[in-house]
Amino acid sequence: MAESTIITGQFVRISQTPASIGERLMALIIDYFLIGLYILSTITLLSKLSLPSGFILFFFLCVVYLPILGYSFLCEMFNHGQSFGKKLINIRVVKVDGSTPSIGSYLLRWLLFPIDGPITSGLGLLVVLLNKNNQRLGDLAAGTMVIKEKNYRKIHVSLDEFDYLTQNYHPVYPQSADLSLEQVNVITRTLESGEKDRARRITVLAQKVQELLSVTPREGNQEKFLQTILRDYQYYALEEI
């Protein structure tokens, strides 16, 4: 699964990789196993206690049924997006932009869980397979995704990386805001490539960018044009956050 990179308004670069279907399924199995142990132990405890039938019903509802019903919601809300199963598998729920989900986001995922939660079901599996971030319906509605925690990195970016961060900088090509992250990565890799065939690739790429954005270069050469496009893209990407 491809890794995505996001740059936030706090000048933090976030890299994250969606958790696979297998990892999410393993976390779910672990959670169900732990819930089963919890139910078994509480029922065993109740059977050994001589309690009034009314109290047993109250105890079952408050101590057994309600925690199980809200298990995923409570765990993710109080454990930074991780149920016990997710924690053991090293996956976590985050917002698509890498930030921490709100209570509302966790709640929306939980409310839709009966529809598509068991990702082995037809609907849940189909939705997960049809989007690049392996999101189920609850994730799509809440704007969240489940990621591999070991691939989640927050790297504070040096302000020197952003050439536009001068008081009087003005973007040259407003059309650069329309570029996708994948297109920007292609430009970046081309500019950072070695000497072999570099000039030709820069020329070809610059021409494609000009056609894509319908712009006429103001710079003296194609490499400076692509560098300006990147600076303008960074400017608009951060200004929108």
XYZ file of N, CA and C in Angstrom:
723
model
N 0.851 -1.193 0.000
C 0.000 0.000 0.000
C 0.879 1.232 0.000
N 0.576 2.188 -0.860
C 1.415 3.365 -1.001
C 1.311 4.249 0.227
N 2.429 4.891 0.536
C 2.470 5.806 1.664
C 2.078 7.192 1.195
N 1.267 7.889 1.989
C 0.866 9.243 1.646
C 1.578 10.223 2.553
N 1.826 11.417 2.034
C 2.507 12.457 2.788
C 1.629 13.690 2.847
N 1.492 14.261 4.036
C 0.661 15.437 4.250
C 1.500 16.456 4.989
N 1.376 17.733 4.631
C 2.061 18.797 5.358
C 1.007 19.666 6.011
N 1.055 19.787 7.327
C 0.031 20.511 8.060
C 0.403 21.968 8.240
N -0.559 22.746 8.743
C -0.326 24.162 8.970
C 0.660 24.434 10.077
N 0.970 23.428 10.890
C 1.983 23.599 11.934
C 3.366 23.215 11.430
N 3.515 23.118 10.100
C 4.778 22.762 9.468
C 5.284 21.414 9.966
N 4.369 20.451 9.949
C 4.697 19.082 10.312
C 4.366 18.197 9.120
N 5.343 17.402 8.680
C 5.087 16.470 7.591
C 4.633 15.145 8.190
N 3.494 14.657 7.736
C 2.928 13.415 8.251
C 2.946 12.367 7.152
N 3.574 11.229 7.441
C 3.587 10.111 6.504
C 2.793 8.968 7.117
N 1.898 8.383 6.347
C 1.056 7.326 6.889
C 0.679 6.340 5.793
N 0.544 5.076 6.193
C 0.191 3.998 5.269
C -1.080 3.324 5.756
N -2.099 3.180 4.897
C -3.344 2.526 5.321
C -3.095 1.097 5.783
N -3.777 0.697 6.838
C -3.702 -0.687 7.305
C -4.367 -1.595 6.278
N -3.835 -2.792 6.139
C -4.391 -3.743 5.180
C -5.671 -4.368 5.736
N -6.421 -5.012 4.857
C -7.628 -5.712 5.283
C -7.275 -6.808 6.290
N -6.182 -7.517 6.042
C -5.760 -8.581 6.953
C -5.456 -8.061 8.345
N -4.787 -6.928 8.425
C -4.458 -6.350 9.736
C -5.718 -5.905 10.474
N -6.635 -5.312 9.756
C -7.877 -4.886 10.392
C -8.704 -6.092 10.848
N -8.692 -7.142 10.060
C -9.430 -8.353 10.430
C -8.819 -9.006 11.657
N -7.478 -9.067 11.728
C -6.813 -9.651 12.888
C -7.132 -8.856 14.151
N -7.143 -7.531 14.040
C -7.467 -6.693 15.197
C -8.902 -6.945 15.653
N -9.804 -7.130 14.694
C -11.199 -7.398 15.021
C -11.364 -8.750 15.712
N -10.642 -9.755 15.237
C -10.701 -11.084 15.853
C -10.204 -11.022 17.293
N -9.102 -10.291 17.505
C -8.569 -10.146 18.868
C -9.591 -9.450 19.769
N -10.213 -8.403 19.251
C -11.220 -7.690 20.036
C -12.387 -8.607 20.398
N -12.862 -9.389 19.433
C -13.963 -10.311 19.711
C -13.551 -11.372 20.730
N -12.314 -11.825 20.658
C -11.810 -12.814 21.612
C -11.785 -12.228 23.025
N -11.310 -11.000 23.159
C -11.254 -10.347 24.467
C -12.654 -10.090 25.010
N -13.568 -9.705 24.134
C -14.958 -9.502 24.564
C -15.555 -10.819 25.051
N -15.257 -11.914 24.337
C -15.746 -13.223 24.756
C -15.236 -13.607 26.133
N -13.943 -13.356 26.383
C -13.375 -13.640 27.706
C -14.038 -12.800 28.785
N -14.307 -11.551 28.461
C -14.948 -10.651 29.425
C -16.352 -11.144 29.778
N -17.111 -11.531 28.762
C -18.471 -12.033 29.005
C -18.432 -13.312 29.844
N -17.530 -14.210 29.491
C -17.424 -15.483 30.216
C -17.060 -15.267 31.673
N -16.115 -14.383 31.923
C -15.669 -14.156 33.301
C -16.753 -13.485 34.137
N -17.483 -12.519 33.542
C -18.530 -11.843 34.315
C -19.717 -12.781 34.593
N -20.056 -13.608 33.630
C -21.150 -14.569 33.842
C -20.753 -15.584 34.910
N -19.494 -16.029 34.874
C -19.008 -16.954 35.896
C -19.061 -16.324 37.278
N -18.686 -15.039 37.345
C -18.728 -14.325 38.624
C -20.157 -14.208 39.134
N -21.079 -13.859 38.260
C -22.471 -13.700 38.672
C -23.070 -15.018 39.150
N -22.673 -16.106 38.504
C -23.231 -17.412 38.876
C -22.774 -17.850 40.258
N -21.640 -17.318 40.727
C -21.112 -17.711 42.034
C -21.577 -16.792 43.151
N -22.236 -15.699 42.779
C -22.703 -14.749 43.787
C -24.199 -14.926 44.010
N -24.581 -14.900 45.245
C -26.009 -15.003 45.591
C -26.592 -13.589 45.634
N -27.069 -13.128 44.490
C -27.572 -11.764 44.382
C -29.037 -11.793 43.960
N -29.808 -10.791 44.375
C -31.218 -10.697 43.932
C -31.290 -10.619 42.409
N -32.343 -11.183 41.843
C -32.475 -11.221 40.388
C -32.493 -9.817 39.776
N -33.120 -8.862 40.461
C -33.166 -7.489 39.957
C -31.783 -6.868 39.886
N -30.971 -7.136 40.918
C -29.610 -6.594 40.932
C -28.757 -7.239 39.848
N -28.967 -8.545 39.617
C -28.213 -9.242 38.579
C -28.503 -8.639 37.206
N -29.776 -8.328 36.958
C -30.145 -7.716 35.680
C -29.499 -6.341 35.531
N -29.539 -5.544 36.614
C -28.925 -4.222 36.588
C -27.416 -4.340 36.369
N -26.800 -5.286 37.081
C -25.356 -5.501 36.948
C -25.001 -5.917 35.515
N -25.812 -6.799 34.953
C -25.540 -7.277 33.598
C -25.632 -6.139 32.585
N -26.661 -5.293 32.721
C -26.836 -4.191 31.781
C -25.710 -3.165 31.897
N -25.376 -2.769 33.124
C -24.410 -1.689 33.335
C -22.960 -2.137 33.206
N -22.654 -3.334 33.657
C -21.266 -3.786 33.721
C -20.889 -4.665 32.534
N -21.859 -5.335 31.936
C -21.558 -6.262 30.838
C -22.043 -5.718 29.499
N -23.336 -5.473 29.382
C -23.915 -5.163 28.077
C -23.461 -3.802 27.536
N -23.563 -2.743 28.341
C -23.235 -1.401 27.846
C -21.761 -1.248 27.454
N -20.809 -1.739 28.283
C -19.405 -1.642 27.859
C -19.120 -2.388 26.561
N -19.767 -3.551 26.375
C -19.555 -4.319 25.138
C -20.161 -3.580 23.945
N -21.353 -3.008 24.157
C -22.023 -2.272 23.083
C -21.177 -1.092 22.605
N -20.576 -0.380 23.540
C -19.773 0.787 23.172
C -18.288 0.532 23.162
N -17.894 -0.737 23.060
C -16.473 -1.114 23.182
C -15.578 -0.339 22.232
N -15.850 -0.404 20.932
C -14.953 0.229 19.965
C -14.932 1.742 20.125
N -16.108 2.337 20.367
C -16.179 3.784 20.546
C -15.390 4.241 21.768
N -15.591 3.556 22.900
C -14.920 3.943 24.132
C -13.408 3.742 24.036
N -13.002 2.605 23.464
C -11.570 2.332 23.345
C -10.875 3.363 22.450
N -11.462 3.624 21.291
C -10.829 4.552 20.361
C -10.815 5.971 20.914
N -11.874 6.357 21.617
C -11.942 7.716 22.159
C -10.940 7.938 23.288
N -10.782 6.937 24.166
C -9.923 7.109 25.341
C -8.515 6.538 25.133
N -8.302 5.842 24.013
C -6.986 5.230 23.794
C -6.375 5.687 22.465
N -6.645 6.947 22.113
C -6.010 7.561 20.938
C -6.231 6.752 19.658
N -7.481 6.340 19.419
C -7.810 5.682 18.165
C -7.480 4.206 18.107
N -7.278 3.571 19.251
C -6.914 2.155 19.252
C -7.800 1.356 20.196
N -8.387 0.283 19.690
C -8.964 -0.738 20.555
C -7.803 -1.623 21.013
N -8.069 -2.585 21.865
C -6.982 -3.465 22.318
C -6.434 -4.286 21.147
N -7.346 -4.706 20.262
C -6.897 -5.447 19.092
C -6.029 -4.606 18.178
N -6.454 -3.370 17.931
C -5.658 -2.472 17.085
C -4.297 -2.196 17.707
N -4.263 -2.061 19.017
C -2.989 -1.775 19.686
C -2.019 -2.945 19.523
N -2.526 -4.172 19.641
C -1.667 -5.351 19.494
C -1.170 -5.514 18.067
N -1.983 -5.108 17.090
C -1.601 -5.228 15.682
C -0.840 -3.987 15.213
N -0.774 -2.967 16.075
C -0.066 -1.719 15.749
C -0.727 -0.955 14.603
N -2.045 -0.796 14.706
C -2.761 0.059 13.769
C -3.582 1.050 14.581
N -4.006 2.138 13.936
C -4.658 3.222 14.669
C -5.630 3.972 13.759
N -6.688 4.514 14.356
C -7.633 5.348 13.627
C -7.169 6.803 13.692
N -7.049 7.450 12.527
C -6.713 8.866 12.464
C -7.619 9.524 11.422
N -7.630 10.849 11.398
C -8.297 11.558 10.320
C -7.480 11.382 9.040
N -8.122 11.550 7.905
C -7.437 11.374 6.640
C -6.256 12.342 6.505
N -6.350 13.517 7.134
C -5.256 14.481 7.063
C -4.187 14.233 8.120
N -4.315 13.124 8.852
C -3.306 12.765 9.838
C -3.563 13.271 11.239
N -4.585 14.105 11.427
C -4.867 14.654 12.752
C -5.676 13.661 13.593
N -5.872 14.007 14.860
C -6.624 13.142 15.775
C -8.125 13.323 15.559
N -8.871 12.242 15.394
C -10.325 12.365 15.188
C -11.010 12.998 16.393
N -12.118 13.655 16.127
C -12.936 14.227 17.198
C -13.845 13.146 17.782
N -14.484 13.474 18.888
C -15.443 12.538 19.485
C -16.549 12.219 18.484
N -16.978 13.235 17.732
C -18.006 13.029 16.725
C -17.589 12.044 15.650
N -16.316 12.085 15.265
C -15.813 11.159 14.250
C -15.815 9.728 14.771
N -15.336 9.553 16.002
C -15.363 8.218 16.610
C -16.797 7.711 16.735
N -17.704 8.613 17.131
C -19.100 8.224 17.322
C -19.733 7.801 16.000
N -19.437 8.530 14.921
C -20.011 8.193 13.619
C -19.502 6.846 13.123
N -18.214 6.566 13.325
C -17.671 5.249 12.960
C -18.400 4.144 13.722
N -18.635 4.391 15.001
C -19.282 3.384 15.854
C -20.731 3.160 15.448
N -21.443 4.224 15.117
C -22.850 4.095 14.734
C -23.013 3.302 13.446
N -22.037 3.398 12.539
C -22.118 2.676 11.268
C -21.479 1.288 11.331
N -20.901 0.949 12.459
C -20.236 -0.344 12.587
C -21.169 -1.532 12.361
N -22.427 -1.510 12.853
C -23.308 -2.662 12.599
C -23.564 -2.915 11.115
N -23.406 -1.878 10.277
C -23.667 -2.039 8.852
C -22.483 -2.659 8.131
N -21.287 -2.166 8.441
C -20.118 -2.628 7.669
C -18.927 -2.978 8.537
N -19.132 -3.060 9.861
C -18.006 -3.313 10.757
C -17.258 -4.591 10.484
N -17.919 -5.732 10.482
C -17.195 -6.972 10.162
C -16.787 -6.952 8.697
N -15.533 -6.613 8.419
C -15.115 -6.362 7.043
C -15.108 -7.628 6.202
N -15.430 -8.763 6.819
C -15.587 -9.971 6.010
C -16.964 -10.023 5.370
N -17.878 -9.140 5.791
C -19.202 -9.110 5.174
C -19.077 -8.547 3.764
N -20.083 -8.849 2.930
C -20.012 -8.434 1.532
C -19.885 -6.938 1.364
N -20.746 -6.155 2.031
C -20.735 -4.711 1.874
C -19.448 -4.102 2.406
N -19.072 -4.510 3.626
C -17.860 -3.953 4.221
C -16.628 -4.247 3.395
N -16.497 -5.478 2.932
C -15.338 -5.869 2.138
C -15.304 -5.124 0.813
N -16.468 -4.975 0.173
C -16.523 -4.300 -1.120
C -16.102 -2.840 -1.002
N -16.604 -2.154 0.012
C -16.269 -0.737 0.198
C -14.776 -0.573 0.476
N -14.222 -1.446 1.309
C -12.794 -1.368 1.634
C -11.945 -1.589 0.393
N -12.341 -2.531 -0.437
C -11.560 -2.858 -1.632
C -11.628 -1.764 -2.699
N -12.697 -0.981 -2.691
C -12.909 -0.018 -3.768
C -12.301 1.356 -3.510
N -11.646 1.571 -2.375
C -11.001 2.869 -2.161
C -9.562 2.679 -1.721
N -8.725 3.618 -2.101
C -7.280 3.466 -1.953
C -6.800 3.455 -0.502
N -7.593 4.020 0.416
C -7.178 4.085 1.824
C -7.765 2.966 2.674
N -8.374 1.949 2.018
C -8.983 0.824 2.745
C -9.993 1.299 3.793
N -10.798 2.271 3.437
C -11.791 2.819 4.367
C -13.117 2.078 4.232
N -13.759 1.803 5.367
C -15.107 1.276 5.342
C -16.077 2.460 5.326
N -17.391 2.175 5.274
C -18.378 3.241 5.217
C -18.256 4.199 6.410
N -18.016 3.635 7.586
C -17.871 4.470 8.771
C -16.704 5.428 8.655
N -15.604 4.960 8.052
C -14.440 5.832 7.849
C -14.754 6.925 6.842
N -15.401 6.558 5.744
C -15.729 7.538 4.710
C -16.647 8.624 5.259
N -17.623 8.222 6.071
C -18.559 9.189 6.633
C -17.882 10.093 7.664
N -16.953 9.534 8.443
C -16.298 10.293 9.515
C -15.018 10.985 9.063
N -14.579 10.721 7.825
C -13.328 11.321 7.355
C -12.117 10.735 8.033
N -12.186 9.439 8.383
C -11.079 8.790 9.082
C -10.509 7.649 8.240
N -9.402 7.104 8.691
C -8.810 5.918 8.078
C -8.018 5.184 9.151
N -7.788 3.901 8.932
C -6.977 3.101 9.855
C -5.602 2.952 9.220
N -4.565 3.306 9.974
C -3.214 3.321 9.425
C -2.288 2.382 10.209
N -1.176 2.048 9.567
C -0.136 1.285 10.248
C 0.654 2.245 11.132
N 0.634 1.963 12.422
C 1.244 2.897 13.358
C 2.747 3.019 13.154
N 3.406 1.922 12.770
C 4.863 1.972 12.620
C 5.267 2.847 11.440
N 4.344 3.096 10.489
C 4.641 3.934 9.338
C 4.137 5.358 9.520
N 3.569 5.641 10.692
C 3.033 6.980 10.954
C 4.142 7.829 11.554
N 4.526 8.849 10.823
C 5.646 9.675 11.285
C 5.264 11.145 11.192
N 5.593 11.867 12.260
C 5.453 13.319 12.238
C 6.859 13.912 12.271
N 7.212 14.611 11.216
C 8.550 15.169 11.110
C 8.424 16.679 11.004
N 8.961 17.410 11.968
C 8.905 18.858 11.902
C 9.768 19.331 10.743
N 9.165 20.141 9.888
C 9.827 20.579 8.678
C 10.564 21.877 8.925
N 11.790 21.927 8.466
C 12.551 23.159 8.557
C 11.886 24.222 7.697
N 11.788 25.434 8.210
C 11.178 26.499 7.430
C 11.985 26.794 6.173
N 13.249 26.395 6.145
C 14.080 26.613 4.960
C 13.567 25.820 3.769
N 12.755 24.776 4.015
C 12.237 23.978 2.911
C 11.205 24.753 2.107
N 10.670 25.805 2.689
C 9.611 26.545 2.017
C 10.145 27.916 1.615
N 10.561 28.015 0.371
C 11.167 29.242 -0.114
C 10.197 30.417 -0.114
N 8.898 30.119 -0.119
C 7.943 31.209 -0.176
C 7.805 31.900 1.171
N 8.349 31.325 2.243
C 8.153 31.871 3.578
C 8.990 33.118 3.805
N 8.814 34.051 2.949
C 9.365 35.387 3.120
C 8.181 36.334 3.099
N 8.336 37.450 3.738
C 7.196 38.346 3.928
C 6.599 38.817 2.605
N 7.429 39.000 1.596
C 6.950 39.597 0.356
C 6.771 38.593 -0.784
N 6.753 37.296 -0.447
C 6.623 36.308 -1.533
C 5.204 36.301 -2.077
N 5.084 36.269 -3.409
C 3.793 36.168 -4.076
C 3.861 35.032 -5.091
N 2.879 34.145 -5.095
C 2.888 33.035 -6.056
C 2.900 33.546 -7.493
N 3.609 32.833 -8.335
C 3.718 33.199 -9.743
C 2.644 32.509 -10.572
N 2.358 31.247 -10.211
C 1.407 30.440 -10.977
C 0.288 29.941 -10.052
N -0.819 30.677 -9.964
C -1.940 30.223 -9.122
C -2.465 28.847 -9.533
N -2.261 28.480 -10.801
C -2.746 27.180 -11.283
C -2.058 26.004 -10.583
N -0.919 26.248 -9.958
C -0.194 25.162 -9.280
C -1.005 24.549 -8.146
N -1.976 25.302 -7.631
C -2.825 24.774 -6.550
C -3.666 23.598 -7.020
N -3.833 23.452 -8.345
C -4.647 22.364 -8.888
C -3.884 21.051 -9.024
N -2.579 21.081 -8.787
C -1.788 19.860 -8.909
C -2.147 18.877 -7.800
N -2.071 17.596 -8.108
C -2.278 16.562 -7.097
C -0.961 16.282 -6.391
N -1.040 15.619 -5.239
C 0.171 15.281 -4.498
C 1.064 14.360 -5.314
N 0.461 13.447 -6.071
C 1.248 12.535 -6.907
C 2.020 13.294 -7.977
N 1.376 14.301 -8.588
C 2.047 15.096 -9.613
C 3.198 15.908 -9.023
N 2.985 16.430 -7.830
C 4.049 17.184 -7.164
C 5.219 16.264 -6.831
N 4.920 15.039 -6.420
C 5.990 14.091 -6.117
C 6.813 13.764 -7.360
N 6.152 13.665 -8.518
C 6.872 13.411 -9.767
C 7.823 14.565 -10.072
N 7.342 15.794 -9.900
C 8.200 16.962 -10.147
C 9.379 16.968 -9.188
N 9.107 16.681 -7.924
C 10.176 16.686 -6.915
C 11.226 15.631 -7.225
N 10.787 14.414 -7.552
C 11.746 13.349 -7.858
C 12.564 13.668 -9.098
N 11.942 14.298 -10.078
C 12.668 14.657 -11.294
C 13.746 15.693 -11.007
N 13.418 16.688 -10.213
C 14.402 17.721 -9.872
C 15.526 17.176 -8.997
N 15.235 16.132 -8.217
C 16.250 15.569 -7.318
C 16.995 14.397 -7.940
N 16.671 14.075 -9.187
C 17.297 12.921 -9.841
C 18.749 13.206 -10.198
N 19.483 12.145 -10.534
C 20.899 12.269 -10.877
C 21.113 12.930 -12.223
N 22.374 13.022 -12.607
C 22.736 13.735 -13.827
C 22.320 13.006 -15.086
N 22.254 11.682 -15.058
C 21.972 10.906 -16.257
C 20.588 11.225 -16.821
N 20.583 11.799 -18.026
C 19.351 12.096 -18.751
C 18.456 13.078 -18.009
N 19.020 13.803 -17.030
C 18.219 14.686 -16.182
C 17.651 15.860 -16.978
N 18.480 16.479 -17.799
C 18.048 17.663 -18.544
C 16.870 17.350 -19.457
N 16.947 16.205 -20.139
C 15.864 15.846 -21.057
C 14.567 15.606 -20.296
N 14.654 14.898 -19.153
C 13.454 14.591 -18.383
C 12.830 15.860 -17.804
N 13.664 16.798 -17.379
C 13.153 18.067 -16.864
C 12.434 18.831 -17.968
N 13.008 18.839 -19.168
C 12.392 19.537 -20.294
C 11.045 18.929 -20.655
N 11.000 17.593 -20.739
C 9.749 16.909 -21.076
C 8.692 17.155 -20.007
N 9.097 17.045 -18.738
C 8.142 17.230 -17.648
C 7.641 18.666 -17.610
N 8.529 19.622 -17.810
C 8.128 21.035 -17.793
C 7.087 21.313 -18.872
N 7.277 20.735 -20.044
C 6.321 20.924 -21.129
C 4.952 20.327 -20.768
N 4.968 19.159 -20.122
C 3.709 18.533 -19.711
C 2.998 19.366 -18.658
N 3.770 19.932 -17.728
C 3.175 20.773 -16.682
C 2.572 22.037 -17.291
N 3.280 22.622 -18.263
C 2.758 23.811 -18.936
C 1.429 23.515 -19.627
N 1.362 22.368 -20.296
C 0.129 21.994 -20.986
C -0.988 21.687 -19.991
N -0.633 21.004 -18.899
C -1.629 20.626 -17.900
C -2.249 21.849 -17.237
N -1.409 22.820 -16.886
C -1.872 24.006 -16.168
C -2.214 25.166 -17.086
N -1.909 25.012 -18.377
C -2.150 26.084 -19.361
C -1.447 27.378 -18.953
N -0.148 27.265 -18.689
C 0.649 28.427 -18.288
C 1.829 28.600 -19.245
N 2.353 29.820 -19.278
C 3.553 30.130 -20.064
C 4.668 30.483 -19.090
N 5.792 29.779 -19.140
C 6.881 30.032 -18.188
C 7.412 31.457 -18.259
N 7.698 32.023 -17.105
C 8.306 33.347 -17.037
C 9.796 33.257 -16.745
N 10.242 32.053 -16.347
C 11.633 31.858 -15.992
C 12.482 31.637 -17.249
N 13.776 31.753 -17.045
C 14.682 31.607 -18.173
C 14.912 30.176 -18.609
N 14.690 29.205 -17.731
C 14.866 27.802 -18.113
C 13.815 26.930 -17.438
N 13.724 25.686 -17.929
C 12.669 24.774 -17.484
C 12.834 24.359 -16.026
N 14.070 24.188 -15.568
C 14.287 23.761 -14.186
C 13.793 24.817 -13.211
N 14.094 26.081 -13.467
C 13.615 27.149 -12.587
C 12.091 27.236 -12.623
N 11.514 26.943 -13.777
C 10.051 26.931 -13.890
C 9.443 25.889 -12.962
N 9.992 24.668 -12.974
C 9.474 23.607 -12.114
C 9.685 23.935 -10.643
N 10.818 24.553 -10.303
C 11.067 24.945 -8.916
C 10.036 25.970 -8.447
N 9.695 26.901 -9.325
C 8.681 27.907 -8.988
C 7.317 27.258 -8.796
N 6.994 26.302 -9.668
C 5.727 25.574 -9.542
C 5.638 24.898 -8.179
N 6.735 24.275 -7.737
C 6.744 23.608 -6.432
C 6.558 24.607 -5.297
N 7.254 25.741 -5.361
C 7.104 26.755 -4.304
C 5.674 27.268 -4.233
N 5.081 27.505 -5.406
C 3.700 27.994 -5.420
C 2.735 26.952 -4.876
N 2.975 25.679 -5.220
C 2.126 24.601 -4.702
C 2.213 24.546 -3.179
N 3.425 24.640 -2.638
C 3.614 24.626 -1.187
C 2.885 25.806 -0.538
N 2.967 26.932 -1.192
C 2.294 28.129 -0.656
C 0.793 27.890 -0.517
N 0.168 27.434 -1.594
C -1.286 27.243 -1.560
C -1.683 26.069 -0.670
N -0.841 25.012 -0.618
C -1.159 23.849 0.218
C -1.216 24.254 1.683
N -0.297 25.105 2.109
C -0.269 25.513 3.517
C -1.271 26.613 3.804
N -1.525 27.463 2.843
C -2.489 28.540 3.069
C -3.904 28.021 3.224
N -4.202 26.861 2.630
C -5.552 26.318 2.698
C -5.844 25.657 4.023
N -4.821 25.324 4.791
C -5.016 24.606 6.065
C -5.313 25.581 7.197
